[in-house]
Every structure is written in C-alpha cells, then in structure tokens.
C-alpha cells in the first residue's frame, strides 16, 4: 500500500478485529498480560490511523518497536533479566528499518518516528500497569 488513502480501510478493519480480540481475552479470564498487549496494539493502530491522515509512517517499525517496548516493560514488570532477547529485537528492528529505507517505502524520519512511537507507547503501558 503505497499511498495513505490505501491504508485507511485495512487500519480500520484491524482496529475492529484487535478490539474484538482484546474483549474476548478479557472475558476468558486468562493472564491480563495478553489483554494489555492486544489492547496496546489496538491503540497503536488507532494512533497510526490518525497519523496516516496527515503523514505516512512506518507501521512495520511501530509494530517491532511495540514488541521491544513490551519486552522491556515485561522485564520490569516481572523483574526478569532478558538482555539477549532485547538485543535480538533491537537487531531485528535495525534490519527492518534498513529494509524499509532500502525499498524506498519510507524516509528516515518516518522509520524512526514509527519505532519511537511503538516502543515508547508499549513501554509506558507496561510500566503503568506494573504499578497497579
């Protein structure tokens, strides 16, 4: 999807399905971590949709940044030491960002902004829930 206009409907559909998934996970009475992860991903897609009306941003980097933020947040929440996984995900983030730039799908600002938004939002989400 090269243009912003092509992305709107897929984003809306994804938001609906992710919200339904978060609702079902809440009803299943399983670990709330799954619920918060899907709910956070839903909000990230909503943020992406809003940004998409004005500017093209890398959803790939938002997604991989969200995974990194989740891992870092869970390492604080559960007090576990997972540097190997975090470093591996940072490497994957770099490869993904490089690929998006090499394909001329995005400019550097779109790639870096997507990564920062994804990482910071999910990290903040898991840091906030760790206090409740």
XYZ file of C-alpha atoms in Angstrom:
132
model
C 0.000 0.000 0.000
C 1.940 2.944 -1.289
C -0.486 5.774 -0.572
C -2.031 6.936 2.685
C -5.517 6.517 1.243
C -4.965 2.797 0.573
C -4.122 2.216 4.217
C -7.253 3.621 5.860
C -9.609 0.664 5.355
C -7.061 -2.012 6.405
C -6.277 0.021 9.540
C -9.976 0.329 10.393
C -10.542 -3.400 9.903
C -7.501 -4.239 12.018
C -8.689 -1.922 14.795
C -12.070 -3.675 14.864
C -10.573 -7.176 14.972
C -7.939 -6.260 17.572
C -10.585 -4.662 19.774
C -12.739 -7.801 19.488
C -9.702 -9.927 20.349
C -8.966 -7.801 23.427
C -12.617 -8.056 24.503
C -12.562 -11.855 24.140
C -9.265 -12.141 26.012
C -10.737 -10.116 28.876
C -13.738 -12.487 29.015
C -11.565 -15.625 29.080
C -10.077 -14.764 32.476
C -6.528 -15.601 31.386
C -3.379 -13.671 32.219
C -4.084 -9.945 31.830
C -0.749 -9.547 30.033
C -2.328 -10.883 26.826
C -5.253 -8.480 27.182
C -2.983 -5.478 27.738
C -0.746 -6.431 24.825
C -3.640 -6.666 22.349
C -5.276 -3.555 23.786
C -1.972 -1.678 23.444
C -1.610 -2.873 19.861
C -5.160 -1.660 19.190
C -4.305 1.798 20.481
C -1.109 1.833 18.425
C -3.111 1.140 15.282
C -5.559 3.912 16.227
C -2.604 6.279 16.657
C -1.247 5.106 13.297
C -4.608 5.710 11.626
C -4.741 9.265 12.990
C -1.167 9.984 11.883
C -1.958 8.411 8.495
C -4.475 11.168 7.721
C -1.618 13.687 7.724
C 1.584 11.752 7.116
C 2.879 8.332 6.065
C 4.523 6.458 8.931
C 6.122 3.012 9.090
C 3.670 0.544 10.628
C 6.437 -2.080 10.427
C 8.566 -0.021 12.795
C 5.612 0.760 15.056
C 4.985 -2.977 15.344
C 8.541 -4.045 16.028
C 9.025 -1.059 18.336
C 5.879 -2.139 20.174
C 7.346 -5.607 20.642
C 10.553 -4.112 22.010
C 8.632 -1.834 24.374
C 6.591 -4.815 25.537
C 9.689 -6.915 26.242
C 11.394 -4.120 28.151
C 8.177 -3.408 30.063
C 7.704 -7.085 30.935
C 11.306 -7.319 32.108
C 10.499 -4.547 34.605
C 7.072 -5.969 35.484
C 8.303 -9.489 36.151
C 11.797 -8.416 37.251
C 13.497 -10.746 34.772
C 16.793 -10.260 33.010
C 16.368 -10.817 29.248
C 19.164 -8.829 27.583
C 19.636 -11.426 24.817
C 16.008 -11.114 23.672
C 16.111 -7.330 23.867
C 19.357 -7.139 21.873
C 17.978 -9.611 19.327
C 14.853 -7.492 18.888
C 16.937 -4.330 18.528
C 18.907 -6.081 15.763
C 15.665 -7.144 14.066
C 14.450 -3.555 14.363
C 17.567 -2.306 12.631
C 17.207 -4.838 9.834
C 13.527 -3.965 9.384
C 14.251 -0.236 9.357
C 17.069 -0.711 6.869
C 14.799 -2.770 4.605
C 12.064 -0.107 4.674
C 14.623 2.541 3.738
C 16.298 0.394 1.077
C 12.921 -0.277 -0.563
C 12.245 3.476 -0.559
C 8.975 2.740 1.242
C 9.717 5.450 3.827
C 12.167 8.186 4.599
C 14.347 8.017 7.737
C 12.066 10.276 9.799
C 9.045 8.038 9.109
C 11.013 4.951 10.113
C 12.491 6.425 13.305
C 9.235 8.061 14.356
C 7.367 4.781 13.958
C 9.948 2.966 16.057
C 9.888 5.588 18.819
C 6.078 5.678 18.951
C 5.764 1.886 19.104
C 8.496 1.419 21.685
C 7.522 4.276 23.974
C 3.766 3.580 23.935
C 4.051 -0.110 24.821
C 6.824 0.500 27.343
C 4.732 3.151 29.084
C 1.681 0.879 29.024
C 3.507 -1.956 30.765
C 5.250 0.373 33.214
C 1.896 1.893 34.167
C 0.202 -1.482 34.677
C 3.151 -2.656 36.765
C 2.090 -0.134 39.419
C -1.487 -1.461 39.614
